[in-house]
mmCIF file of C-alpha atoms in Angstrom:
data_model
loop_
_atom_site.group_PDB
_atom_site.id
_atom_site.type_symbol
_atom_site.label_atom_id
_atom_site.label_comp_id
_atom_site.label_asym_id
_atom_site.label_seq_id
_atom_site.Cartn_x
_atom_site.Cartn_y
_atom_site.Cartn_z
ATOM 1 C CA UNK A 124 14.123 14.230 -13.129
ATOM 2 C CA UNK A 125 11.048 12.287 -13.445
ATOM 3 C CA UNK A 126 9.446 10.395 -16.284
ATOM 4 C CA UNK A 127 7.935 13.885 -17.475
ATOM 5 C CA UNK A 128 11.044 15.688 -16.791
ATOM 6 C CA UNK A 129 9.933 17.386 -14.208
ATOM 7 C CA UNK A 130 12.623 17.477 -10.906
ATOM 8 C CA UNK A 131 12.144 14.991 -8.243
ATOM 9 C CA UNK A 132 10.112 16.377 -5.317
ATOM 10 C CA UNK A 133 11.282 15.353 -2.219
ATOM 11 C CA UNK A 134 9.810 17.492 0.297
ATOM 12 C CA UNK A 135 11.768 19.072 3.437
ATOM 13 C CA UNK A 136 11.353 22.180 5.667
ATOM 14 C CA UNK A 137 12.699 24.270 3.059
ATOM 15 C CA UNK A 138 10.528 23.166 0.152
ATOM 16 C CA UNK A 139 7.323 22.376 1.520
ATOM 17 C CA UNK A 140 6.112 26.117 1.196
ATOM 18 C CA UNK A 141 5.335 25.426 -2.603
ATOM 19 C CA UNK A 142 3.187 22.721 -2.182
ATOM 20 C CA UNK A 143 0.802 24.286 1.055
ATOM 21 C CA UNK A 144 -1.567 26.136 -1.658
ATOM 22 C CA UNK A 145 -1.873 22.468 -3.742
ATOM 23 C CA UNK A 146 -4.667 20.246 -3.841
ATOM 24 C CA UNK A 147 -3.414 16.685 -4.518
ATOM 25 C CA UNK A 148 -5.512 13.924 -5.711
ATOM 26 C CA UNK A 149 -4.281 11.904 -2.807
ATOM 27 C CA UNK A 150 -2.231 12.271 0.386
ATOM 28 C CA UNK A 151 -0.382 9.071 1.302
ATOM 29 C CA UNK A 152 -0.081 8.331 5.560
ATOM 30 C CA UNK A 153 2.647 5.535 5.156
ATOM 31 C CA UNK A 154 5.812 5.492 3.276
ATOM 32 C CA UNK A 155 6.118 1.760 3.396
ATOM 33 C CA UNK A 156 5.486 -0.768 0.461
ATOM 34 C CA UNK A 157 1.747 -0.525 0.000
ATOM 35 C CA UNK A 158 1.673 3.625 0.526
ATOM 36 C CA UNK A 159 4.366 2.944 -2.391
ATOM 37 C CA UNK A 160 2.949 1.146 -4.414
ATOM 38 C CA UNK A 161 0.056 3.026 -4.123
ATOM 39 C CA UNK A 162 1.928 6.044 -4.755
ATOM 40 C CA UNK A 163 3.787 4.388 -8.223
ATOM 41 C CA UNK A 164 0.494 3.506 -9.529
ATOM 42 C CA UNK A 165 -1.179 7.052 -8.940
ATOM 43 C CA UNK A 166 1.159 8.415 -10.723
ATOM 44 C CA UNK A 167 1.202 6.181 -13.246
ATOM 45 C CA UNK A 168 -2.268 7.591 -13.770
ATOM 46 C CA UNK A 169 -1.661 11.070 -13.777
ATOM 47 C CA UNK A 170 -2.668 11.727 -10.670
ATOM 48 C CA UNK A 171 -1.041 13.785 -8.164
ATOM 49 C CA UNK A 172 0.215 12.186 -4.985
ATOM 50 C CA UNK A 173 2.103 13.133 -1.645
ATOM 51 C CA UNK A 174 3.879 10.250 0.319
ATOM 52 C CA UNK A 175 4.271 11.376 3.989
ATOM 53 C CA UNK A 176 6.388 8.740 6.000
ATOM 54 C CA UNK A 177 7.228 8.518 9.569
ATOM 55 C CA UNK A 178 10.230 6.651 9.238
ATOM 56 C CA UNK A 179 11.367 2.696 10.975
ATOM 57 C CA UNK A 180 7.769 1.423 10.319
ATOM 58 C CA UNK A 181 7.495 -2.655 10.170
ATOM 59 C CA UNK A 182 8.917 -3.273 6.898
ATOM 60 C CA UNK A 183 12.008 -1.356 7.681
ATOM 61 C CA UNK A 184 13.123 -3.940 10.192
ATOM 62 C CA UNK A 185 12.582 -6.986 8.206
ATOM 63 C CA UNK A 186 16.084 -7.977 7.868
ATOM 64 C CA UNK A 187 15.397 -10.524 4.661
ATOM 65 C CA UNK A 188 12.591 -10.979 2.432
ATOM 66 C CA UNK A 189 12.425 -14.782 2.365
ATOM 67 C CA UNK A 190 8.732 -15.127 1.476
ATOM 68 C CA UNK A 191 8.593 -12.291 -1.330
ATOM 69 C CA UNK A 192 8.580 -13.149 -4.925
ATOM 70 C CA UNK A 193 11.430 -12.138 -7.431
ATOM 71 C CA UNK A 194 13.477 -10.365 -5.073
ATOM 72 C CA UNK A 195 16.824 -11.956 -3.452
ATOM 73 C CA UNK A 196 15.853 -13.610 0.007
ATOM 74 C CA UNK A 197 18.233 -12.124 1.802
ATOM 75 C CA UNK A 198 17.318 -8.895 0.677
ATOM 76 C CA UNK A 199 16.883 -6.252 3.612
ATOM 77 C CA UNK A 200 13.235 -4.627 3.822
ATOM 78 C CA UNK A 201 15.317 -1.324 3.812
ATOM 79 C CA UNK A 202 16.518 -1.688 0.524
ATOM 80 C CA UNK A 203 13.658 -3.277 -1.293
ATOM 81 C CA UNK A 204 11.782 0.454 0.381
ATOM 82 C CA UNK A 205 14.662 2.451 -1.095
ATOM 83 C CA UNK A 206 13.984 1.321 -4.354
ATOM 84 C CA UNK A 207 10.515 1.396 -3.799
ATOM 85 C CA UNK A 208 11.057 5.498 -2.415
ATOM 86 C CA UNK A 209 12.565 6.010 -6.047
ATOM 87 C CA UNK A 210 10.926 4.738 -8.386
ATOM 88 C CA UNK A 211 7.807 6.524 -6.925
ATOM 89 C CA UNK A 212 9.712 9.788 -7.211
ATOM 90 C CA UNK A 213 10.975 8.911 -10.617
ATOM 91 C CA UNK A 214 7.265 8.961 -11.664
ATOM 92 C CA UNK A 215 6.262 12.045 -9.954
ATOM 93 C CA UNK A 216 5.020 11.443 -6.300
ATOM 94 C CA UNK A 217 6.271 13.799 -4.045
ATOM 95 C CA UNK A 218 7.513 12.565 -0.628
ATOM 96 C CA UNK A 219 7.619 13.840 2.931
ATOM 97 C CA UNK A 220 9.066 12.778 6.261
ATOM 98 C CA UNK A 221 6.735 13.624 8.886
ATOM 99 C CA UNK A 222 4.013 12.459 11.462
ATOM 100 C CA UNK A 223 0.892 13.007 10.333
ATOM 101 C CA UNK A 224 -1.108 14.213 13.027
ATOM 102 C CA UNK A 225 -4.768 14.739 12.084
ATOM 103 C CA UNK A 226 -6.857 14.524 9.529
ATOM 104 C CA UNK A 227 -9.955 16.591 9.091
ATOM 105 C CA UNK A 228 -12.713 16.351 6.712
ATOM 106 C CA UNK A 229 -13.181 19.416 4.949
ATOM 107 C CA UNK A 230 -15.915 18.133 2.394
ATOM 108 C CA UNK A 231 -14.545 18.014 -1.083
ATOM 109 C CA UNK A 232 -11.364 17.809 0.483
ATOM 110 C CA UNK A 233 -9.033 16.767 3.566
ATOM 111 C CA UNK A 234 -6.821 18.915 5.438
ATOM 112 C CA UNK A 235 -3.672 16.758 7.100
ATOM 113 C CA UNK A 236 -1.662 17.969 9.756
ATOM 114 C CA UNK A 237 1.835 17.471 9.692
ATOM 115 C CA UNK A 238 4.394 17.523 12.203
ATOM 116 C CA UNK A 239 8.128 18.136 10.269
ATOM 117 C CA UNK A 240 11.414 17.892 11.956
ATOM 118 C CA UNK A 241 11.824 16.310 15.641
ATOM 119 C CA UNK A 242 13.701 19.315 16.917
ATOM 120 C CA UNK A 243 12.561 22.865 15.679
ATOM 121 C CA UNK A 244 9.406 21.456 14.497
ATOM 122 C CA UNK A 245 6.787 22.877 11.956
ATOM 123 C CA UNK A 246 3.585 22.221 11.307
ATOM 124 C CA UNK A 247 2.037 22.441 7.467
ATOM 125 C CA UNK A 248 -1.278 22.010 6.829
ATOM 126 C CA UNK A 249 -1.523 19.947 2.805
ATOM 127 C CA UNK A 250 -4.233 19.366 1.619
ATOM 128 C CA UNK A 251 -6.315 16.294 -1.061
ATOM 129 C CA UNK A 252 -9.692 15.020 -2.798
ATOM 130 C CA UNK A 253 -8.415 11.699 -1.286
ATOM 131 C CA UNK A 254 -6.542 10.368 1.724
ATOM 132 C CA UNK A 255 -4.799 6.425 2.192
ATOM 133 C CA UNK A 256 -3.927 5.291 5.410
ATOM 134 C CA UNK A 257 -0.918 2.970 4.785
ATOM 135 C CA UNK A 258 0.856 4.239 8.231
ATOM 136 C CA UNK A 259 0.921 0.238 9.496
ATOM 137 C CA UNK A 260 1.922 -1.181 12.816
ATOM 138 C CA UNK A 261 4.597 -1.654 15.266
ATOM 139 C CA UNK A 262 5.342 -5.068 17.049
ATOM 140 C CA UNK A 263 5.443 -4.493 20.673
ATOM 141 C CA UNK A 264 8.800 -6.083 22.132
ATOM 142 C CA UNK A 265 9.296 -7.439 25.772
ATOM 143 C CA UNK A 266 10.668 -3.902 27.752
ATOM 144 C CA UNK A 267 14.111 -4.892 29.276
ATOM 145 C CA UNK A 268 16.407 -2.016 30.998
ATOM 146 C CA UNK A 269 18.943 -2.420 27.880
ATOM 147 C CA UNK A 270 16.298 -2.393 24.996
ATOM 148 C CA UNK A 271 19.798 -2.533 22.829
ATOM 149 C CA UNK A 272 19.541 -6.030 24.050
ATOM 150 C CA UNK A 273 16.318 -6.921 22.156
ATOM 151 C CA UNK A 274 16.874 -5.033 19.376
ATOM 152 C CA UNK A 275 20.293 -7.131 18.667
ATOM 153 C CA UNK A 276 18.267 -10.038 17.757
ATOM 154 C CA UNK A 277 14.642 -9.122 17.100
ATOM 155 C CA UNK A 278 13.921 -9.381 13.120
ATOM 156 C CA UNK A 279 16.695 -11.423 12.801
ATOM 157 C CA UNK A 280 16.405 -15.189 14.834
ATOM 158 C CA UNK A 281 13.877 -13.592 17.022
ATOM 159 C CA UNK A 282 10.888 -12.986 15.556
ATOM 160 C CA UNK A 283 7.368 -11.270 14.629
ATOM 161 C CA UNK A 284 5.632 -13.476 12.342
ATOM 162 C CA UNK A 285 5.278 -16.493 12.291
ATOM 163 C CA UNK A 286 3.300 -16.494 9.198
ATOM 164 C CA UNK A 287 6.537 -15.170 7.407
ATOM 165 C CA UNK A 288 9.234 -17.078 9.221
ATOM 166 C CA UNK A 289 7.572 -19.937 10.614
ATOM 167 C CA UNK A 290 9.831 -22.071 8.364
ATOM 168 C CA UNK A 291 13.034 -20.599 9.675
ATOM 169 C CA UNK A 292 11.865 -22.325 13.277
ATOM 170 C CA UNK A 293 11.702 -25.247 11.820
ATOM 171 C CA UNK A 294 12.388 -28.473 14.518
ATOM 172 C CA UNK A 295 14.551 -25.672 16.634
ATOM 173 C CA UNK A 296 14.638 -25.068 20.349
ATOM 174 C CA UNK A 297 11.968 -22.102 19.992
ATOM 175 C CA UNK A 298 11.309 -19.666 22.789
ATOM 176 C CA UNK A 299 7.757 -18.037 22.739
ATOM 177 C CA UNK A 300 7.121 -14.455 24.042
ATOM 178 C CA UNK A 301 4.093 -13.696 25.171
ATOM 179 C CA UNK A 302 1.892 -10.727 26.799
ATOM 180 C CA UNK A 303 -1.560 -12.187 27.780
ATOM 181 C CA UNK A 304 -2.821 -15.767 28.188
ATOM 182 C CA UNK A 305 -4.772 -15.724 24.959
ATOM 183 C CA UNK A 306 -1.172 -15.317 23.175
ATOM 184 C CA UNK A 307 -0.310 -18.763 24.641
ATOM 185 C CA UNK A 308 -2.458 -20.211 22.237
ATOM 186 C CA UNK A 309 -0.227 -19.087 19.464
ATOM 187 C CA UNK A 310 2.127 -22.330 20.911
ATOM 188 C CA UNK A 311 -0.425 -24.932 19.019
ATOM 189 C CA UNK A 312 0.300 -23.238 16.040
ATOM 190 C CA UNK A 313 3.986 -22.658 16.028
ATOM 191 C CA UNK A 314 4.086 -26.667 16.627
ATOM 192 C CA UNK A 315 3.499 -26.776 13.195
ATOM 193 C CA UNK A 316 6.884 -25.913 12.830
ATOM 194 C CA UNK A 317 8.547 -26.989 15.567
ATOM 195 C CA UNK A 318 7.679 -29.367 18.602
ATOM 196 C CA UNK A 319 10.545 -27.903 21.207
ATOM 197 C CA UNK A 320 8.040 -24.954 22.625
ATOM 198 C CA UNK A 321 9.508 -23.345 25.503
ATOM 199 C CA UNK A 322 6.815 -20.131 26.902
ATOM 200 C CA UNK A 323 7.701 -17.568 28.688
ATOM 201 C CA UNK A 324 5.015 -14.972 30.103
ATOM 202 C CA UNK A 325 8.046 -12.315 31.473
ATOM 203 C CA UNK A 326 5.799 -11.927 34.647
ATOM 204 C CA UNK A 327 3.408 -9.788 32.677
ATOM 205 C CA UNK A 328 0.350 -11.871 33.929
ATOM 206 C CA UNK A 329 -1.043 -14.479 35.889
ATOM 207 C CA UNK A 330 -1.371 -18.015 34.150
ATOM 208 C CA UNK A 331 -4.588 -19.997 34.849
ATOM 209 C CA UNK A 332 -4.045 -23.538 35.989
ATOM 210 C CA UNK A 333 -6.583 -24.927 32.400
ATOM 211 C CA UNK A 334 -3.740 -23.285 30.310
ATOM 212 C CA UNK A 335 -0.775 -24.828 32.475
ATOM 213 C CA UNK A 336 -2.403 -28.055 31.695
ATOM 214 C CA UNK A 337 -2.727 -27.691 28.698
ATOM 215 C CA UNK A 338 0.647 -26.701 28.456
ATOM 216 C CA UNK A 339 2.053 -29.552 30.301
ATOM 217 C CA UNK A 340 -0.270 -32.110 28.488
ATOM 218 C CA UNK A 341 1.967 -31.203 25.559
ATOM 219 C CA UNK A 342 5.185 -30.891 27.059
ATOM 220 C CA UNK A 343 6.085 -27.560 26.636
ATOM 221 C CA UNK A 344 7.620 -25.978 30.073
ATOM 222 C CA UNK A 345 6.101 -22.592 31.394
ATOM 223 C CA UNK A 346 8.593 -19.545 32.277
ATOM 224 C CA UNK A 347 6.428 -16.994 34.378
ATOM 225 C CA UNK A 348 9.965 -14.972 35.896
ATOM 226 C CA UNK A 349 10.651 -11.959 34.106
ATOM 227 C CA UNK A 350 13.114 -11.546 31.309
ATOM 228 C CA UNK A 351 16.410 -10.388 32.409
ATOM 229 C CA UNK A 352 18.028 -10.291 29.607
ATOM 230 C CA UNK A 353 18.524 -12.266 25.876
ATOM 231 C CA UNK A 354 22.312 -13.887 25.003
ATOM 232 C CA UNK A 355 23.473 -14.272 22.144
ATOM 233 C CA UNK A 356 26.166 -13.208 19.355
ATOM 234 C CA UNK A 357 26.292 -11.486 15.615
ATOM 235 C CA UNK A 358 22.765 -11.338 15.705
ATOM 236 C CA UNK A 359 22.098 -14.677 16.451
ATOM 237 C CA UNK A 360 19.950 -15.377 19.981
ATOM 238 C CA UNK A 361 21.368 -18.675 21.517
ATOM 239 C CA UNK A 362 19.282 -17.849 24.788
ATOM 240 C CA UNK A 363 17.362 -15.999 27.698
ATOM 241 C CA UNK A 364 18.362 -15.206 30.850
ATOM 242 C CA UNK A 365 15.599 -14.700 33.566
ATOM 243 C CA UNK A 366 15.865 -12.244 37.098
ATOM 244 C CA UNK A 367 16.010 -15.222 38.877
ATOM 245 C CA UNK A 368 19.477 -16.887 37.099
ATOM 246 C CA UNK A 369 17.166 -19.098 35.281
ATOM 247 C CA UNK A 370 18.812 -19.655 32.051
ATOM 248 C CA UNK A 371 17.074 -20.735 29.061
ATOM 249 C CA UNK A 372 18.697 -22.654 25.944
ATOM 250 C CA UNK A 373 17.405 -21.637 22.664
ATOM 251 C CA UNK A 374 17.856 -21.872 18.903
ATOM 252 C CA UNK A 375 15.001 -18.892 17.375
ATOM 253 C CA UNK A 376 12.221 -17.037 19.223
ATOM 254 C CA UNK A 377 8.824 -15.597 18.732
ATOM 255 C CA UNK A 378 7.201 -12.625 19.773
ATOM 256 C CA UNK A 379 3.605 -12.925 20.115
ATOM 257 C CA UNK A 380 3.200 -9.575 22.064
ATOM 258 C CA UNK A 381 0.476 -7.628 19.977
ATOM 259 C CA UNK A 382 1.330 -4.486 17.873
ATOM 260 C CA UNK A 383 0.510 -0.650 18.173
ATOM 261 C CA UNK A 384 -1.143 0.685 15.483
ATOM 262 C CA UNK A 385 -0.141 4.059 13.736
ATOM 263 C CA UNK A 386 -3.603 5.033 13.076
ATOM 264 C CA UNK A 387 -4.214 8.274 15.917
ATOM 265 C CA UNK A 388 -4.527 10.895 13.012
ATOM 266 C CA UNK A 389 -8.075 9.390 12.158
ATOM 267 C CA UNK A 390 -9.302 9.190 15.356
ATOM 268 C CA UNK A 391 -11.695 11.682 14.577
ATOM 269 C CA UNK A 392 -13.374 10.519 11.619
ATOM 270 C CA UNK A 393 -16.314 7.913 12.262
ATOM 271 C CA UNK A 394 -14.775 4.748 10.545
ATOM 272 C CA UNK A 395 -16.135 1.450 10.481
ATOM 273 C CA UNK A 396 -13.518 -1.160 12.858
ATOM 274 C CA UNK A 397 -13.251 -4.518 13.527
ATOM 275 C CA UNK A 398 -10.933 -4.151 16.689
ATOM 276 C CA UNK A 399 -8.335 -1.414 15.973
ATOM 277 C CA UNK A 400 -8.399 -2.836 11.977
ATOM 278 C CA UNK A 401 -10.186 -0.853 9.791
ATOM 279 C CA UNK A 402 -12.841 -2.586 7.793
ATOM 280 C CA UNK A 403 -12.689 -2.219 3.945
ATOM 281 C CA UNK A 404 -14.128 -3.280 1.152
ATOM 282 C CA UNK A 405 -12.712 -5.570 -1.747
ATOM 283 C CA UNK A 406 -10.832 -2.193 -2.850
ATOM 284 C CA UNK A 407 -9.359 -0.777 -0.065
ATOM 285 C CA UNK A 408 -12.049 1.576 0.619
ATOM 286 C CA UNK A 409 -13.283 2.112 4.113
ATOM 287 C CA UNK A 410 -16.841 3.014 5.140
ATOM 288 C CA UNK A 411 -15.348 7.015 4.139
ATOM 289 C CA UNK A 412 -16.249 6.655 0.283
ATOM 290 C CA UNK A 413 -12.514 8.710 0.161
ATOM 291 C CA UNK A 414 -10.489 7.268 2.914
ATOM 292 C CA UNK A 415 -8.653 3.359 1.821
ATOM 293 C CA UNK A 416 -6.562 1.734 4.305
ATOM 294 C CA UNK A 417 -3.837 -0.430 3.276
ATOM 295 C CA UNK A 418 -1.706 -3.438 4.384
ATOM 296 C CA UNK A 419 -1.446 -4.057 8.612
ATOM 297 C CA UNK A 420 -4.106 -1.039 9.163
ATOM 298 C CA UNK A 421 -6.821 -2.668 7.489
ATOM 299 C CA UNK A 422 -8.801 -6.340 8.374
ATOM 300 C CA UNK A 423 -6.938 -9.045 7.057
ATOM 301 C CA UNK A 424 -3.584 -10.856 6.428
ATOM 302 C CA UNK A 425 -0.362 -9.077 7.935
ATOM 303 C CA UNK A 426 1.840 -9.830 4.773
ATOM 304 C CA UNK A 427 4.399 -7.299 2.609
ATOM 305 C CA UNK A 428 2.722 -9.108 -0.126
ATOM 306 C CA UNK A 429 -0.524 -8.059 0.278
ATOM 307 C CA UNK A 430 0.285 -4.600 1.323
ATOM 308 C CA UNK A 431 2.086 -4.342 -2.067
ATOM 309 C CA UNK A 432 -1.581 -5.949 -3.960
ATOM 310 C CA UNK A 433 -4.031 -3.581 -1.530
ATOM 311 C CA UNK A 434 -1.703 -0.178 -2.884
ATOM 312 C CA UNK A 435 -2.270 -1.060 -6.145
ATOM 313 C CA UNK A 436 -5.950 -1.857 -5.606
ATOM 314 C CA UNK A 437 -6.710 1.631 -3.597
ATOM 315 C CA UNK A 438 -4.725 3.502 -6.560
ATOM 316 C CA UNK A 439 -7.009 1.436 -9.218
ATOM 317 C CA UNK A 440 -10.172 2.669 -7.537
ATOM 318 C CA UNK A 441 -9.000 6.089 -6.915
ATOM 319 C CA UNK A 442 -8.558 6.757 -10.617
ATOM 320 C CA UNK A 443 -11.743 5.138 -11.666
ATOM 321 C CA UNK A 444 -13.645 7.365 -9.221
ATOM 322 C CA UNK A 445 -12.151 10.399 -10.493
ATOM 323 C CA UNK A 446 -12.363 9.348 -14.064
ATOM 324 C CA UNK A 447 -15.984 8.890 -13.987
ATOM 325 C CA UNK A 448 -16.877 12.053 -12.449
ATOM 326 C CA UNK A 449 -14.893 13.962 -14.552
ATOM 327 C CA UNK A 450 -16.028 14.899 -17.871
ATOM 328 C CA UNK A 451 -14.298 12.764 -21.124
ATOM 329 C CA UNK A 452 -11.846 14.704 -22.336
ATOM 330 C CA UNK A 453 -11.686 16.352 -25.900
ATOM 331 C CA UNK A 454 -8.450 16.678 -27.725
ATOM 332 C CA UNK A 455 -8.056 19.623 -29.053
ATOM 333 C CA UNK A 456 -5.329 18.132 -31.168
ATOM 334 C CA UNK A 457 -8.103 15.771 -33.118
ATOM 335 C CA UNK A 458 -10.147 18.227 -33.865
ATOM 336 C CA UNK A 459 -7.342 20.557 -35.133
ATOM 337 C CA UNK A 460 -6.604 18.141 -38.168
#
């Protein structure tokens, strides 16, 4: 039951019938922490929200939350999303898991296309007044035959962000993964951290001698072989292992490969971007007066922290639009006495 008493709506192929004549306030793209905490704060002011999450989006793979406040650093991103998935059901939101596929703009309100089930698949139409995009981004990983390899050791010593785990590199052997040249750069940053910079291009590209230079001029050796595979125990990368036999000793990694961004279902709406990120303004609201982006979709900082502000934000601005053009309300109870 929620706060109102009302059951808990989590939605499935054998519920979702009820809710296809609705109109929710807002339809949520992104089950992570800001399409959350977007969602807990909606309800919170009585509006009506559906949650529709993909599933294994960014957040899900953190494997401890070392830079988030009040919570136990070696809490998994998993869990701190569980709670997150029930305390916005305790309040009311209902919640999904599907791809949303398309988004239309109907005028007063948005029809969303949803894609349920992998096998047997359905496809309900919901619809809103408002839509946020909190569907994020996906790091891209180096592509190895055994991808079970990578995933043994990426979001744990191997990692995304250095913004979030820079600290955990600190003065350690530190192998940098790159797809294009301009990633290199990301090497005179990461010495902030650590000076033993090893960078390894997997063969993806060709390496222009001013970069090798500068490379060199700061003694960090240049791997331009392909990856053959990562080695390693319990998690815990101790090296790489190149086609050639070249083998690599290393402490932590960094993956500086670029991300895919889980944004196709607004393709066709004209949206102001910078890039792939959608611009917004100091609320969350795109150049759609009701369309906000959240967290890793939107320009900005790529940080569970600020995905968690920018859901609260969108929510904030949601209700205060809806507020003002509705008329204030009269209770009937006040004038009864």
């Amino acid at each position: 039951m929620n706060l109102n008493g009302d059951p808990l709506m989590k939605l499935s192929k054998k519920n979702l019938d009820t809710k296809l004549d609705h109109v929710y306030d807002v339809i949520i793209v992104g089950g992570g922490a800001g399409g959350l905490s977007a969602a807990i704060y909606l309800q919170r002011y009585r509006l009506s929200c559906l949650v529709i999450e993909k599933g294994r989006g960014r957040s899900f793979w953190m494997q401890d939350l070392r830079n988030y406040v009040g919570v136990d650093p070696h809490m998994p991103g998993r869990d701190l999303l569980k709670q997150g998935q029930n305390h916005a059901l305790g309040v009311g939101a209902d919640y999904l898991m599907g791809f949303v596929e398309d988004v239309k703009d109907e005028g007063e309100t948005f029809k969303v296309k949803v894609k349920v089930g992998k096998q047997d698949s359905i496809y309900p139409e919901f619809r809103s007044k408002y839509v946020v995009a909190a569907s994020g981004i996906i790091d891209n990983l180096p592509k190895l035959e055994n991808m079970q390899n990578v995933y043994d050791y990426a979001g744990y010593n191997l990692h995304v962000c250095m913004i979030c785990d820079g600290l955990d590199m600190e003065n350690l052997k530190a192998g940098l993964f790159v797809g294009s040249e301009g990633a290199i750069n990301t090497a005179f940053v990461m010495n902030w951290f650590t000076p033993y910079i090893s960078v390894f291009t997997q063969g993806l590209f060709e390496t222009s001698d001013v970069m090798k230079q500068k490379l060199a001029d700061h003694g960090y050796p240049l791997y331009e072989q392909p990856l053959k595979q990562f080695h390693g125990h319990d998690h815990e990368m101790n090296g790489v292992e190149l086609v050639d036999g070249t083998q690599v000793p290393l402490e932590t990694g960094l993956i500086a490969m670029g991300s895919h961004y889980f944004s196709d279902y607004l393709a066709g709406l004209d949206l102001d971007r910078d890039g792939q990120d959608l611009i917004t303004d100091s609320m969350c609201r795109t150049s759609h007066p009701r369309i906000f982006a959240l967290g890793d979709l939107k320009k900005g900082l790529n940080q569970i922290s600020i995905a968690v502000a920018d859901g609260t934000l969108a929510a904030t601005q949601i209700w205060r639009d809806i507020r003002r053009a509705s008329e204030p309300r009269v209770w009937v109870e006040n004038l009864e006495k």
